[in-house]
mmCIF file of C-alpha atoms in Angstrom:
data_model
loop_
_atom_site.group_PDB
_atom_site.id
_atom_site.type_symbol
_atom_site.label_atom_id
_atom_site.label_comp_id
_atom_site.label_asym_id
_atom_site.label_seq_id
_atom_site.Cartn_x
_atom_site.Cartn_y
_atom_site.Cartn_z
ATOM 1 C CA ASN A 1 -45.482 -49.025 -40.713
ATOM 2 C CA SER A 2 -46.844 -48.103 -44.102
ATOM 3 C CA PHE A 3 -46.577 -50.290 -47.204
ATOM 4 C CA ALA A 4 -43.909 -47.970 -48.630
ATOM 5 C CA SER A 5 -41.773 -48.229 -45.485
ATOM 6 C CA THR A 6 -41.322 -51.985 -45.901
ATOM 7 C CA ASN A 7 -41.725 -52.549 -49.668
ATOM 8 C CA VAL A 8 -40.059 -51.225 -52.796
ATOM 9 C CA SER A 9 -42.429 -48.740 -54.383
ATOM 10 C CA GLY A 10 -41.968 -46.185 -57.150
ATOM 11 C CA THR A 11 -40.335 -45.438 -60.489
ATOM 12 C CA GLY A 12 -37.598 -43.002 -59.469
ATOM 13 C CA PRO A 13 -33.934 -42.866 -60.485
ATOM 14 C CA PHE A 14 -32.757 -44.643 -57.299
ATOM 15 C CA ILE A 15 -33.566 -47.928 -55.605
ATOM 16 C CA VAL A 16 -33.378 -48.631 -51.882
ATOM 17 C CA THR A 17 -30.513 -51.017 -51.150
ATOM 18 C CA SER A 18 -30.588 -50.845 -47.355
ATOM 19 C CA ARG A 19 -32.886 -49.401 -44.707
ATOM 20 C CA GLU A 20 -32.471 -49.183 -40.947
ATOM 21 C CA GLN A 21 -35.516 -47.460 -39.403
ATOM 22 C CA GLY A 22 -34.453 -44.160 -37.832
ATOM 23 C CA VAL A 23 -30.778 -44.782 -38.641
ATOM 24 C CA LYS A 24 -30.240 -44.556 -42.409
ATOM 25 C CA VAL A 25 -31.561 -45.380 -45.861
ATOM 26 C CA GLU A 26 -29.116 -46.236 -48.646
ATOM 27 C CA PHE A 27 -29.866 -45.854 -52.358
ATOM 28 C CA GLU A 28 -28.152 -46.792 -55.617
ATOM 29 C CA ARG A 29 -28.878 -45.453 -59.080
ATOM 30 C CA CYS A 30 -31.430 -47.629 -60.880
ATOM 31 C CA LYS A 31 -29.803 -48.913 -64.084
ATOM 32 C CA ASP A 32 -33.253 -49.498 -65.584
ATOM 33 C CA TYR A 33 -34.523 -45.969 -64.893
ATOM 34 C CA TRP A 34 -36.755 -44.898 -67.774
ATOM 35 C CA ASP A 35 -35.232 -41.430 -68.324
ATOM 36 C CA LYS A 36 -31.976 -42.307 -70.101
ATOM 37 C CA GLU A 37 -31.220 -38.628 -70.843
ATOM 38 C CA SER A 38 -31.003 -37.818 -67.126
ATOM 39 C CA LYS A 39 -27.520 -39.112 -66.345
ATOM 40 C CA GLY A 40 -27.320 -37.515 -62.905
ATOM 41 C CA ASN A 41 -24.104 -37.012 -60.984
ATOM 42 C CA VAL A 42 -24.571 -39.408 -58.057
ATOM 43 C CA ASP A 43 -24.479 -43.202 -58.154
ATOM 44 C CA LYS A 44 -25.061 -43.867 -54.449
ATOM 45 C CA LEU A 45 -26.508 -41.834 -51.626
ATOM 46 C CA THR A 46 -27.264 -42.303 -47.963
ATOM 47 C CA LEU A 47 -29.937 -40.440 -46.017
ATOM 48 C CA VAL A 48 -29.196 -40.147 -42.308
ATOM 49 C CA PRO A 49 -31.770 -38.428 -40.098
ATOM 50 C CA ILE A 50 -30.122 -35.901 -37.778
ATOM 51 C CA LYS A 51 -32.791 -34.481 -35.497
ATOM 52 C CA GLU A 52 -30.927 -31.688 -33.699
ATOM 53 C CA ASP A 53 -30.188 -28.515 -35.686
ATOM 54 C CA ALA A 54 -26.744 -27.974 -34.130
ATOM 55 C CA THR A 55 -25.672 -31.580 -34.749
ATOM 56 C CA ARG A 56 -26.902 -31.417 -38.353
ATOM 57 C CA VAL A 57 -24.946 -28.201 -39.035
ATOM 58 C CA ALA A 58 -21.832 -29.571 -37.293
ATOM 59 C CA ALA A 59 -21.979 -32.666 -39.514
ATOM 60 C CA LEU A 60 -22.083 -30.449 -42.610
ATOM 61 C CA LEU A 61 -19.319 -28.092 -41.489
ATOM 62 C CA SER A 62 -17.032 -30.984 -40.489
ATOM 63 C CA GLY A 63 -17.500 -32.724 -43.842
ATOM 64 C CA GLY A 64 -19.322 -35.658 -42.287
ATOM 65 C CA VAL A 65 -22.237 -35.142 -44.691
ATOM 66 C CA ASP A 66 -22.517 -33.483 -48.101
ATOM 67 C CA MET A 67 -25.826 -31.701 -47.585
ATOM 68 C CA ILE A 68 -28.443 -31.109 -44.901
ATOM 69 C CA HIS A 69 -32.081 -30.122 -44.712
ATOM 70 C CA PRO A 70 -33.416 -28.133 -43.083
ATOM 71 C CA VAL A 71 -30.999 -25.420 -42.043
ATOM 72 C CA ALA A 72 -32.620 -23.515 -39.189
ATOM 73 C CA PRO A 73 -32.813 -19.730 -39.699
ATOM 74 C CA ASN A 74 -30.459 -19.211 -36.740
ATOM 75 C CA ASP A 75 -27.791 -21.243 -38.574
ATOM 76 C CA HIS A 76 -28.080 -19.608 -42.015
ATOM 77 C CA LYS A 77 -25.259 -17.101 -41.495
ATOM 78 C CA ARG A 78 -22.920 -19.737 -40.065
ATOM 79 C CA VAL A 79 -23.500 -22.049 -43.035
ATOM 80 C CA GLU A 80 -23.398 -19.193 -45.546
ATOM 81 C CA ASP A 81 -20.035 -17.984 -44.186
ATOM 82 C CA ALA A 82 -18.424 -21.453 -44.305
ATOM 83 C CA ASP A 83 -15.829 -21.994 -47.035
ATOM 84 C CA GLY A 84 -16.825 -24.454 -49.743
ATOM 85 C CA ILE A 85 -20.494 -24.604 -48.746
ATOM 86 C CA ASP A 86 -23.369 -23.007 -50.633
ATOM 87 C CA LEU A 87 -26.556 -22.204 -48.748
ATOM 88 C CA VAL A 88 -29.521 -22.753 -51.043
ATOM 89 C CA THR A 89 -32.934 -21.654 -49.794
ATOM 90 C CA LEU A 90 -36.254 -22.615 -51.317
ATOM 91 C CA PRO A 91 -39.830 -21.739 -50.437
ATOM 92 C CA GLY A 92 -41.361 -24.422 -48.250
ATOM 93 C CA THR A 93 -44.814 -25.596 -47.347
ATOM 94 C CA ARG A 94 -44.425 -25.405 -43.571
ATOM 95 C CA ILE A 95 -47.084 -23.307 -41.884
ATOM 96 C CA ILE A 96 -46.662 -22.185 -38.295
ATOM 97 C CA THR A 97 -49.989 -21.403 -36.627
ATOM 98 C CA PHE A 98 -51.236 -20.263 -33.258
ATOM 99 C CA GLN A 99 -54.597 -21.860 -32.511
ATOM 100 C CA LEU A 100 -57.158 -20.502 -30.051
ATOM 101 C CA ASN A 101 -59.559 -23.006 -28.518
ATOM 102 C CA GLN A 102 -62.524 -20.922 -27.438
ATOM 103 C CA ASN A 103 -63.837 -23.790 -25.315
ATOM 104 C CA SER A 104 -60.710 -23.874 -23.140
ATOM 105 C CA ASN A 105 -61.111 -20.394 -21.662
ATOM 106 C CA GLU A 106 -64.255 -18.362 -21.036
ATOM 107 C CA ALA A 107 -62.624 -15.139 -22.269
ATOM 108 C CA LEU A 108 -61.857 -16.717 -25.656
ATOM 109 C CA LYS A 109 -65.574 -17.163 -26.326
ATOM 110 C CA ASP A 110 -65.734 -13.407 -26.930
ATOM 111 C CA VAL A 111 -64.862 -12.721 -30.576
ATOM 112 C CA ARG A 112 -63.425 -9.316 -29.575
ATOM 113 C CA VAL A 113 -60.863 -11.007 -27.313
ATOM 114 C CA ARG A 114 -59.811 -13.353 -30.112
ATOM 115 C CA GLN A 115 -59.586 -10.433 -32.535
ATOM 116 C CA ALA A 116 -57.468 -8.473 -30.050
ATOM 117 C CA ILE A 117 -55.061 -11.399 -29.725
ATOM 118 C CA VAL A 118 -54.806 -11.741 -33.511
ATOM 119 C CA HIS A 119 -54.129 -8.002 -33.873
ATOM 120 C CA ALA A 120 -51.513 -8.119 -31.102
ATOM 121 C CA ILE A 121 -49.414 -10.723 -32.923
ATOM 122 C CA ASN A 122 -46.726 -9.096 -35.038
ATOM 123 C CA ASN A 123 -46.477 -11.509 -37.974
ATOM 124 C CA GLU A 124 -43.909 -9.359 -39.784
ATOM 125 C CA GLY A 125 -41.832 -9.227 -36.597
ATOM 126 C CA ILE A 126 -41.946 -13.024 -36.333
ATOM 127 C CA VAL A 127 -40.732 -13.298 -39.941
ATOM 128 C CA LYS A 128 -37.952 -10.768 -39.343
ATOM 129 C CA LYS A 129 -36.689 -11.792 -35.896
ATOM 130 C CA ILE A 130 -37.526 -15.467 -35.400
ATOM 131 C CA MET A 131 -37.376 -16.690 -38.999
ATOM 132 C CA LYS A 132 -34.525 -14.286 -39.893
ATOM 133 C CA GLY A 133 -36.416 -13.121 -42.983
ATOM 134 C CA PHE A 134 -36.792 -16.643 -44.406
ATOM 135 C CA ALA A 135 -40.583 -16.815 -44.233
ATOM 136 C CA THR A 136 -43.695 -15.105 -45.498
ATOM 137 C CA ALA A 137 -46.197 -13.617 -43.089
ATOM 138 C CA ALA A 138 -49.594 -15.247 -43.222
ATOM 139 C CA GLY A 139 -52.640 -13.315 -44.334
ATOM 140 C CA GLN A 140 -54.706 -14.847 -41.540
ATOM 141 C CA GLN A 141 -54.077 -16.843 -38.391
ATOM 142 C CA SER A 142 -55.736 -20.067 -39.488
ATOM 143 C CA PRO A 143 -58.067 -21.448 -42.116
ATOM 144 C CA ALA A 144 -61.789 -20.854 -41.792
ATOM 145 C CA GLY A 145 -63.664 -23.440 -39.751
#
């Protein structure tokens, strides 16, 4: 447990009123928030972690929750087509990598083998088919070093 997981910390527009680890965190608008011009449109909110994609989407579509994050690429069309729900997508910071440990396999010690594997991976195809167009292909497989 970090300090922030068990102590009030921060200067944001909401304060934690209740926290059950792995179950939910409840917030209320902080009446003493410094930015008086930012009225907001929510007085209370509850964050409930929903691990499974299908369960998270079902909760949204049934009206059990007001918003979810993330929406898996496979669920974008289903959410987008639902009445009364807007799908909003934003660039993220998630990076999906495929690492090669050259000490785990003799063949991987040969730079030509590693280069062949890198060239065989269709990054654009991964973006198009797996991520349904909601990603950007990397310029390289992993950072130097």
